[in-house]
Short mmCIF file of C-alpha atoms and ligand atoms in Angstrom, two decimals:
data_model
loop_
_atom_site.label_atom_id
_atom_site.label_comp_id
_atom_site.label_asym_id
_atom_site.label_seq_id
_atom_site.Cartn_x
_atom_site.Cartn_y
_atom_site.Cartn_z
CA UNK A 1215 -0.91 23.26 46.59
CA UNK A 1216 2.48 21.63 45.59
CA UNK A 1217 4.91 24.19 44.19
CA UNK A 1218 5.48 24.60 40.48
CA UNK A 1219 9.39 23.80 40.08
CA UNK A 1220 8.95 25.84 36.47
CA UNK A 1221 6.91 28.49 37.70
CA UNK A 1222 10.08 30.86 38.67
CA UNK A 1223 12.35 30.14 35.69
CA UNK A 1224 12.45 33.13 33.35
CA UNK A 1225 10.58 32.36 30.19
CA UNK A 1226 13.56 31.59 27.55
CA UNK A 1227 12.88 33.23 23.92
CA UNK A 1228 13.59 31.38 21.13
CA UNK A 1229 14.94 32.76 17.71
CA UNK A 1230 15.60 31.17 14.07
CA UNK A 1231 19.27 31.73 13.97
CA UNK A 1232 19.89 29.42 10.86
CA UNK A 1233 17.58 28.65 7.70
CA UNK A 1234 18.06 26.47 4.22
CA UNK A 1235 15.94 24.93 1.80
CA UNK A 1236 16.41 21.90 -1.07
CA UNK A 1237 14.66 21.95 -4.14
CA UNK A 1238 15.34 18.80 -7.01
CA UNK A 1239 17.21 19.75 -10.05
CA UNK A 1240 14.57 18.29 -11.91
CA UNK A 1241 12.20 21.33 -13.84
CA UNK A 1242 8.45 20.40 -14.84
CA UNK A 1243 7.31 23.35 -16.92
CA UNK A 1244 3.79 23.37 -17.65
CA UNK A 1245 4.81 22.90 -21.08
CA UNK A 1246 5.28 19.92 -19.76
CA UNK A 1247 1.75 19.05 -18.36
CA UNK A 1248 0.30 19.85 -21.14
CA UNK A 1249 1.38 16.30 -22.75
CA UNK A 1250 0.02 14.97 -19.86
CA UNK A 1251 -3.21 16.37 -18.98
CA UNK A 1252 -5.80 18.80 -20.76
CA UNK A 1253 -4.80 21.90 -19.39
CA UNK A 1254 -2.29 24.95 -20.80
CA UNK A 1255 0.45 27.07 -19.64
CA UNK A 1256 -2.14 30.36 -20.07
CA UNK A 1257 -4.81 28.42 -17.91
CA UNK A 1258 -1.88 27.05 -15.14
CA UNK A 1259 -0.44 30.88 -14.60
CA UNK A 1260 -3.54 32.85 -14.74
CA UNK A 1261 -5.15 30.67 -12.57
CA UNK A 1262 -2.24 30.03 -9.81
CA UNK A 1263 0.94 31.89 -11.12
CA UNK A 1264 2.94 29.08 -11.52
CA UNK A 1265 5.36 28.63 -14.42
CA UNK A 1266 7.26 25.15 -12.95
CA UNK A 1267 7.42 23.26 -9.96
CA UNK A 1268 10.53 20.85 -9.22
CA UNK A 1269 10.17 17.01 -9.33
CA UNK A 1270 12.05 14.32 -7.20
CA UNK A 1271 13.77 10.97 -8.84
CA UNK A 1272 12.69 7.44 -7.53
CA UNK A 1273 15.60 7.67 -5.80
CA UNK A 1274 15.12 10.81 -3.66
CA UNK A 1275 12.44 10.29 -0.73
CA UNK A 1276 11.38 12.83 1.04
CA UNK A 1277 14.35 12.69 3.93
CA UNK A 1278 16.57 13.29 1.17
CA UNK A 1279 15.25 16.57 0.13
CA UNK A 1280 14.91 17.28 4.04
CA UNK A 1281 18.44 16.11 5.12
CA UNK A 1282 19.78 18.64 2.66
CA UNK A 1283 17.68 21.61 3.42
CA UNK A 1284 18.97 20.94 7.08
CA UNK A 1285 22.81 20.55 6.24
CA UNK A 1286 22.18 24.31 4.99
CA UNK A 1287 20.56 25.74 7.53
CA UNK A 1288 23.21 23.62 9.95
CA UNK A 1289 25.83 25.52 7.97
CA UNK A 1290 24.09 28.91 7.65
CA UNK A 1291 23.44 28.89 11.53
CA UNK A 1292 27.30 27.69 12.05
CA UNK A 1293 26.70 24.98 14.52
CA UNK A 1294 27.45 21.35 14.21
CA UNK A 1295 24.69 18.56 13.92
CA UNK A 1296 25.90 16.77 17.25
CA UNK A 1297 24.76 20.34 19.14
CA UNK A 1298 20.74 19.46 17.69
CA UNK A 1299 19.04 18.11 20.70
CA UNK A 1300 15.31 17.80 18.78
CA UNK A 1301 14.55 17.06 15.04
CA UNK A 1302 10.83 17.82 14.04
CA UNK A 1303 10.15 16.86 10.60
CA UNK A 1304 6.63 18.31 8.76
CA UNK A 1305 5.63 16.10 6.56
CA UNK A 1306 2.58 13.98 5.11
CA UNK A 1307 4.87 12.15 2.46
CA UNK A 1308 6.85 9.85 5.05
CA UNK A 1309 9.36 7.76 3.22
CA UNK A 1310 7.97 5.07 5.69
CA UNK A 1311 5.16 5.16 7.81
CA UNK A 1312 7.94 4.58 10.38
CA UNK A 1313 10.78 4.86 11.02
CA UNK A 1314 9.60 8.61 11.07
CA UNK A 1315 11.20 10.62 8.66
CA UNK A 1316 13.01 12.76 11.18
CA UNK A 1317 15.15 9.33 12.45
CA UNK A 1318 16.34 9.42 8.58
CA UNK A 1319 17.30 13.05 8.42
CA UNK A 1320 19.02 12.29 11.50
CA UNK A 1321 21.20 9.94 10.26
CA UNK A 1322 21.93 11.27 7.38
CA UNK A 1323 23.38 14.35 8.93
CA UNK A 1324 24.76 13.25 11.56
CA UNK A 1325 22.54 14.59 14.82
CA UNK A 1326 23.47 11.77 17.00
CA UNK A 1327 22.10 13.74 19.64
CA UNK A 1328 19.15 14.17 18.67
CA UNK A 1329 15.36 12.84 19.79
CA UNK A 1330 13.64 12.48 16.41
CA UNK A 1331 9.49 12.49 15.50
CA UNK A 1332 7.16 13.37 12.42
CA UNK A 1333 4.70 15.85 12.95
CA UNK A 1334 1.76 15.74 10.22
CA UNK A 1335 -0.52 18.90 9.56
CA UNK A 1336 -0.06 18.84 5.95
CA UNK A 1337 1.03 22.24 4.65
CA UNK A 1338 0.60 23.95 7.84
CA UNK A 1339 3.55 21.54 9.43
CA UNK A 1340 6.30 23.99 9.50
CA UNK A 1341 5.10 26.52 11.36
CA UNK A 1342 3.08 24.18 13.51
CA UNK A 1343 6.54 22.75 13.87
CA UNK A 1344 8.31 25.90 14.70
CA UNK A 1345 5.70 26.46 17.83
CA UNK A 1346 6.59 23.32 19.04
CA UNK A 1347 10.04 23.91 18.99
CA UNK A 1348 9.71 27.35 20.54
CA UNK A 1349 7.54 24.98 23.79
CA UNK A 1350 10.72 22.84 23.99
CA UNK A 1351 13.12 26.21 24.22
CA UNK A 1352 10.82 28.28 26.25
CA UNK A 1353 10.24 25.23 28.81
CA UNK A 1354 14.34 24.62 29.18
CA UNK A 1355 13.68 21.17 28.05
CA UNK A 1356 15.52 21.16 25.19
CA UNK A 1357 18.64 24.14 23.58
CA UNK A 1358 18.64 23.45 20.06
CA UNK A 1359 15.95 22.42 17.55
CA UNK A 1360 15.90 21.69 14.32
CA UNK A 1361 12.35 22.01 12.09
CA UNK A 1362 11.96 20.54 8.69
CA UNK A 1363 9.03 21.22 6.27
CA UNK A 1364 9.62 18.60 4.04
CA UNK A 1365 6.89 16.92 1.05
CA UNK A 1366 7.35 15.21 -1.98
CA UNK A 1367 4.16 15.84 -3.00
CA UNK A 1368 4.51 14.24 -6.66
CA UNK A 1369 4.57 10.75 -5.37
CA UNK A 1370 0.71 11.07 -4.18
CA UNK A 1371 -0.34 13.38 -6.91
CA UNK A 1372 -3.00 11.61 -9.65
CA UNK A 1373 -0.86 12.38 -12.85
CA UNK A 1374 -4.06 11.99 -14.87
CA UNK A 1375 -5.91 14.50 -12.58
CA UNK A 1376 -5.41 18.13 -14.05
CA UNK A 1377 -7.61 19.42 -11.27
CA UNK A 1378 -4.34 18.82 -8.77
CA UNK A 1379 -1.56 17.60 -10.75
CA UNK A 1380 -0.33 20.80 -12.19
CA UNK A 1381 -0.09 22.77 -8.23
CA UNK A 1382 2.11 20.90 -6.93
CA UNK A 1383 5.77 20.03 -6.80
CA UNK A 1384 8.83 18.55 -4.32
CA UNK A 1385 11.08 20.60 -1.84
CA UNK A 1386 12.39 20.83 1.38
CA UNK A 1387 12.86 23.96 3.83
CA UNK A 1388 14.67 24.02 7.60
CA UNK A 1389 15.18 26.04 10.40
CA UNK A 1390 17.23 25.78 13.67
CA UNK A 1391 15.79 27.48 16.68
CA UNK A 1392 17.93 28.13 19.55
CA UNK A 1393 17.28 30.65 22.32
CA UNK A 1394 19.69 34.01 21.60
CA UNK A 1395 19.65 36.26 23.95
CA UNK A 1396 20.05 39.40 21.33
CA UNK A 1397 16.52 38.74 19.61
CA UNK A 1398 13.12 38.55 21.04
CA UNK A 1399 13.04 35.68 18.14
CA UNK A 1400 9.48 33.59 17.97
CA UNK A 1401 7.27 36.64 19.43
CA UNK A 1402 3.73 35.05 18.78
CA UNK A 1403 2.02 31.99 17.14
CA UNK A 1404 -1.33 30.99 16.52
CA UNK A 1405 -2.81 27.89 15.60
CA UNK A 1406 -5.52 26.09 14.51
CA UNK A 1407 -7.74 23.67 13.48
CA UNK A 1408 -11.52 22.40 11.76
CA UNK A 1409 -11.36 18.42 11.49
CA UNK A 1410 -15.18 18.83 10.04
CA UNK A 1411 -13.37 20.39 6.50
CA UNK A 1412 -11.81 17.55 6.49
CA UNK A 1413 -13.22 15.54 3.21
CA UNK A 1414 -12.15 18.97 1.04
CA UNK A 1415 -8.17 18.00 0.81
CA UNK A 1416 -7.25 14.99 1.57
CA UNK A 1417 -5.70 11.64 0.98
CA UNK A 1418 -8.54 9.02 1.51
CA UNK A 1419 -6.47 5.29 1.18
CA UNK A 1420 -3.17 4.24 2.38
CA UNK A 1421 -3.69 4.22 6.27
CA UNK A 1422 -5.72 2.17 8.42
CA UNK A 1423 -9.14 3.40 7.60
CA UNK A 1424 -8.44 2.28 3.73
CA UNK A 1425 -4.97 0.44 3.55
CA UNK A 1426 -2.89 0.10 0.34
CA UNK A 1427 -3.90 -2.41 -1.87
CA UNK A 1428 -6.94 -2.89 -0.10
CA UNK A 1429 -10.49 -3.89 -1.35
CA UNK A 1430 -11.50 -0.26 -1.45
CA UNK A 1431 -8.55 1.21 -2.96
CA UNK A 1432 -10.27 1.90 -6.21
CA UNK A 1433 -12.72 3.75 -4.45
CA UNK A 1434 -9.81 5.28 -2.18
CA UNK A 1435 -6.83 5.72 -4.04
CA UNK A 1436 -3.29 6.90 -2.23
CA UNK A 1437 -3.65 9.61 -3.94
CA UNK A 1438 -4.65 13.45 -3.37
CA UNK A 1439 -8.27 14.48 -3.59
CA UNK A 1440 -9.13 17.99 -3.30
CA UNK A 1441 -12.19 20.38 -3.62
CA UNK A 1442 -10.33 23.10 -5.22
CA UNK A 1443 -13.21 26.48 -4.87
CA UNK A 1444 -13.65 25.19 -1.18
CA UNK A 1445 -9.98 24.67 0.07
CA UNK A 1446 -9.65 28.66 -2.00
CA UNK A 1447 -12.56 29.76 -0.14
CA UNK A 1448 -11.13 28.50 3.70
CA UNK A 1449 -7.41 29.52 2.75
CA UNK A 1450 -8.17 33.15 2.51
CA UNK A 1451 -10.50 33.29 5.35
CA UNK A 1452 -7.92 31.73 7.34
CA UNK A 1453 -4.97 32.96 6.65
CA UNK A 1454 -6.55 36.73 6.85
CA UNK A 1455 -7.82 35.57 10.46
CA UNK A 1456 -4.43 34.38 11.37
CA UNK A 1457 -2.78 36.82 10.77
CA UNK A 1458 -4.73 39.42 12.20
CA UNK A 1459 -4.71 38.04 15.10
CA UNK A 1460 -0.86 37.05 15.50
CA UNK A 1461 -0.66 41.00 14.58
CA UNK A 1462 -2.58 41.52 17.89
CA UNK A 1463 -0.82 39.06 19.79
CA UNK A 1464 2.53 40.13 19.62
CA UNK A 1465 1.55 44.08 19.58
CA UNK A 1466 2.80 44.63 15.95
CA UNK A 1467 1.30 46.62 13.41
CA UNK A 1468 0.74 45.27 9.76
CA UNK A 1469 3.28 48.32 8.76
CA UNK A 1470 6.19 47.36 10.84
CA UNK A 1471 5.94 44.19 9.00
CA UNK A 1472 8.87 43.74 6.61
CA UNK A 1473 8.18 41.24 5.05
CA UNK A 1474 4.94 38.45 4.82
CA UNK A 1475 5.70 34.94 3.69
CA UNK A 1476 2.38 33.21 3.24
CA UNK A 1477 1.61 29.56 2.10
CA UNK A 1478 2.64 29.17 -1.27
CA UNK A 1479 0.12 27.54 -3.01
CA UNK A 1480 -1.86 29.98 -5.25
CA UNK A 1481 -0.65 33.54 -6.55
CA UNK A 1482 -4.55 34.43 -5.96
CA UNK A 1483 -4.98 33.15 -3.05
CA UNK A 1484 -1.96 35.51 -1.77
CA UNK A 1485 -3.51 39.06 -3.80
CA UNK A 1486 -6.52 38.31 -2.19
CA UNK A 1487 -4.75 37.74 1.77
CA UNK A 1488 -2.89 40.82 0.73
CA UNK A 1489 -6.00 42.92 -0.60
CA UNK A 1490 -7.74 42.16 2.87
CA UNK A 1491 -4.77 42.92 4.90
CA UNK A 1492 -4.37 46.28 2.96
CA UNK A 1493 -0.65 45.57 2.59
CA UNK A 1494 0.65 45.78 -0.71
CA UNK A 1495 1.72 42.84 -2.65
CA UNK A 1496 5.74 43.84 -2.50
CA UNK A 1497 5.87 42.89 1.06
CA UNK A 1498 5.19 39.50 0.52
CA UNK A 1499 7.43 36.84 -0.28
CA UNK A 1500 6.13 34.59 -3.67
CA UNK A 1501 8.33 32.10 -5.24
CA UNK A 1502 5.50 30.00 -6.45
CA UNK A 1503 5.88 30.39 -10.04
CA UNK A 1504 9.30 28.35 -9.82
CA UNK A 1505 8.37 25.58 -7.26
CA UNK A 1506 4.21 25.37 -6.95
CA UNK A 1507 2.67 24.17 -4.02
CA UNK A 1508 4.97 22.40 -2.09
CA UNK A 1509 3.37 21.75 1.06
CA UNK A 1510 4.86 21.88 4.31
CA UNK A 1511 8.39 22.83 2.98
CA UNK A 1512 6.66 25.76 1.13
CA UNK A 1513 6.78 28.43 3.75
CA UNK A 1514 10.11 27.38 5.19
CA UNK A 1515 11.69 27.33 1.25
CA UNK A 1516 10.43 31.13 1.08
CA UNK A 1517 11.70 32.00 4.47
CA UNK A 1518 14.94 30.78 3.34
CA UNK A 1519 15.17 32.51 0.57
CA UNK A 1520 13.84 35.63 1.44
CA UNK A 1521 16.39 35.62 4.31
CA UNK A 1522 19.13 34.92 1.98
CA UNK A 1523 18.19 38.03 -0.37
CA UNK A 1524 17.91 40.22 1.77
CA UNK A 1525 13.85 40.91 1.85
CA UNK A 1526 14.97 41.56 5.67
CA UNK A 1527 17.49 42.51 8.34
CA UNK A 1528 18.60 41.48 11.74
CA UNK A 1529 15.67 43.36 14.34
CA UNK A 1530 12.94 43.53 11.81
CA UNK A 1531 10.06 41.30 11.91
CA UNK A 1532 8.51 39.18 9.64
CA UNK A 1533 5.02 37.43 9.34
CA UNK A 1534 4.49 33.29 8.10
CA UNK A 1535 1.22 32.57 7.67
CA UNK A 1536 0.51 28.73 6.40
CA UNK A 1537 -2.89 26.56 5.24
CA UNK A 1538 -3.59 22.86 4.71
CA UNK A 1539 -5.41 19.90 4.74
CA UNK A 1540 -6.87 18.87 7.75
CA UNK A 1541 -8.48 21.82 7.22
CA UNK A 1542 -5.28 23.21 9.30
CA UNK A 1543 -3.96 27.19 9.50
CA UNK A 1544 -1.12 29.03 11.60
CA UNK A 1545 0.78 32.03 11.46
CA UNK A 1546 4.15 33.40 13.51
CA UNK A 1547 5.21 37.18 13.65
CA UNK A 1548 9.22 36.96 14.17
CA UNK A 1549 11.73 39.50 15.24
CA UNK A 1550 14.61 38.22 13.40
N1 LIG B 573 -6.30 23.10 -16.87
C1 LIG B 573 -7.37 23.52 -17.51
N2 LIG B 573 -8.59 23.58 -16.97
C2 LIG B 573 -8.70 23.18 -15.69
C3 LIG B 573 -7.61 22.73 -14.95
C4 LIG B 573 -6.36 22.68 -15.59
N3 LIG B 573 -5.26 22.26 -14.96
N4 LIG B 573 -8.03 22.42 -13.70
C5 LIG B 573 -9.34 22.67 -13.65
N5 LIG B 573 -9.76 23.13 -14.86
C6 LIG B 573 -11.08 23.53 -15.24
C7 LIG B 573 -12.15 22.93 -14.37
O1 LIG B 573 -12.46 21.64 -14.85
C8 LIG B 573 -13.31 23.89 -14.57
O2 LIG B 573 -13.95 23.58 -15.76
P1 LIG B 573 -15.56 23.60 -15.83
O3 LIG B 573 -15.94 25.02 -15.51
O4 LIG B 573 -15.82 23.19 -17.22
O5 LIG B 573 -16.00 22.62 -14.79
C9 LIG B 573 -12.61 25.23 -14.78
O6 LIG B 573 -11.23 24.92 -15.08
C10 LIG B 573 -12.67 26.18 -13.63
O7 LIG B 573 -12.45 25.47 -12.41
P2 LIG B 573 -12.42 26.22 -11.02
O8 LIG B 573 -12.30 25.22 -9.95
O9 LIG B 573 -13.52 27.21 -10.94
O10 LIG B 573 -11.11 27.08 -11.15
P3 LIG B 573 -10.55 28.08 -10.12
O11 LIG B 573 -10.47 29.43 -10.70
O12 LIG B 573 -11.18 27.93 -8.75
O13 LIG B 573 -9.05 27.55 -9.95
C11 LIG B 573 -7.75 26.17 -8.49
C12 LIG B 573 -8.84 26.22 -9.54
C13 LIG B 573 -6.47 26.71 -9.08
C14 LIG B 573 -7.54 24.74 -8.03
C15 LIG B 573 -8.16 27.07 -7.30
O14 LIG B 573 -9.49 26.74 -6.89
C16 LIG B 573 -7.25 26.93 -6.13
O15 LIG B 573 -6.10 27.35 -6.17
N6 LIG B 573 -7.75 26.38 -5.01
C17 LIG B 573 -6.95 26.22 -3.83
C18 LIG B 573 -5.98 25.12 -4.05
C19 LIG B 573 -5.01 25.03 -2.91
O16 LIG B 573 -4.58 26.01 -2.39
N7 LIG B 573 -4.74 23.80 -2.53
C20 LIG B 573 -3.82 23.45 -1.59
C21 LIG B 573 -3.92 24.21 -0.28
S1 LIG B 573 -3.47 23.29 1.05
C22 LIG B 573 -2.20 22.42 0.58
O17 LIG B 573 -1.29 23.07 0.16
C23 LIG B 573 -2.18 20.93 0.56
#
């Protein structure tokens, strides 16, 4: 058998030493859906807890929102874009199908040095993102990584749909993941998948099975279709699942968590996670009620801000747990 040339290297860790997030200045309220859709503030926050989500101009894609959520964490790590070897942008609202996304972030911060691609799992993309970036640090290939979870979710919403329109809304969140020698960082991930769910979330024109402006676009619009009691249903099995067994992965127990930062998408849908963990509800991170659902940047906009207020401290360890379309699910337990 031929030697493995990797098989001797010591395992490098890899830690988030830098986070930031980007959220429009634009505020929807649902005061403000209400003169577009049948639906009420009352029914909107006991339903989901949101009060307003934030909304993008024409003239902000998606790598806008993501290039600034990465200048902060680039500042709040204190390194300099040239030293970011890897950009991994989450994302299913591309400005372009390509370039990727990623290749605009990069030049709009300057990461000359960087290799750039798009990685799509819908809301689950950031912390599918972070894995991958903890492969690249662990296997030497690469030192520094930057991971955007970036969606501007209110260019493929149906504005006339009240079923979707009023959960979701535009942001951006980043980390930078570098190996440090002082934290055990990234200290398990799970992942996973069930392509059969596929038809309960999901964006049926637009691509190559239905293209834009196609003869069945009527029939499949480039717009968000989702079975609402279905994708509730999977998210809490899921995300209970996946976090259970991340616990058991990386040999913590639920009460040495500090702090849980779960998909953001429905103040229920987090109780419920909660009520089956048997962890109370102010361990966990919500800041749905200002920004909605924001897909893949919704778990990396909590992390940020969570870090930034002090929900934890260098050594402790935190728990993401994500959800999406595809049907898609992961969770990360990290010593920070
Ligand atoms: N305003 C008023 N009424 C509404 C609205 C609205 N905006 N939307 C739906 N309704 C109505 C429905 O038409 C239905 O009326 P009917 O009984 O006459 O048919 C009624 O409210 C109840 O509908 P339900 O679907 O039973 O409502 P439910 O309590 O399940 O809440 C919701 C709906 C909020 C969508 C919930 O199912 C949910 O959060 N699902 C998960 C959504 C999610 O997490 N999606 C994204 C995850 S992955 C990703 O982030 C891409």
């Amino acid at each position: 058998m031929p030697s493995n040339p990797l098989a001797d290297r010591p395992v490098r860790t890899a830690s988030i030493i830098g986070t930031g997030s980007y959220t429009p200045d634009r505020v929807m309220t649902n005061a403000d859906l209400e003169k577009l859709v049948e639906t009420s503030d009352e029914w909107i926050q006991s339903r989901t807890g949101i009060r307003e989500r934030r909304i993008a101009g024409p003239e902000q894609p998606t790598s806008d929102l993501a290039a600034r959520a990465a200048q902060s964490a680039i500042e709040n790590a204190g390194i300099s874009a040239e030293e970011i070897d890897l950009i991994i942008c989450a994302t299913c609202t591309p400005d372009m199908f390509f370039p990727n996304t990623a290749c605009f972030v990069q030049t709009k911060i300057g990461a000359v040095n960087a290799a750039c691609f798009d990685l799509s799992a819908a809301c689950s993309g950031f912390l599918f993102g972070v894995e991958t970036a903890r492969q690249y640090i662990a296997s030497g290939t690469y030192e520094t990584v930057l991971v955007i979870g970036a969606d501007k979710l209110s260019g493929i919403v149906d504005w006339t749909d009240r079923n979707t329109c009023v959960l979701f809304g535009d942001g951006a969140g980043a980390a930078i993941l570098r190996h440090s020698p002082e934290s055990r960082g990234v200290m398990a991930s799970r992942m996973g998948s069930d392509g059969r769910l596929a038809e309960i979330l999901y964006i049926p024109g637009g691509g190559s099975a239905h293209p834009a402006g196609g003869p069945t676009s009527a029939e499949n619009p480039v717009t968000m279709k989702m079975n609402g009691r279905e994708t509730y249903k999977h998210a809490v099995t899921a995300m209970v699942s996946a976090s259970q067994k991340v616990l058991e992965d990386a040999g913590v127990s639920p009460d040495e968590v500090a702090c849980f930062i779960p998909h953001q998408a429905n103040l229920r849908i987090i109780e419920a996670i909660a009520d089956r963990l048997n962890i109370s509800m102010d361990r966990f991170m919500v800041n749905l009620d200002r920004y909605g659902n924001t897909s893949a940047a919704a778990v990396a906009i909590a992390l940020d801000e969570a870090a930034r207020s002090g929900r934890f401290q260098r050594g402790d360890k935190i728990l993401m747990v994500v959800f999406g379309g595809g049907l898609t699910w992961a969770s990360t337990v990290v010593e920070w």
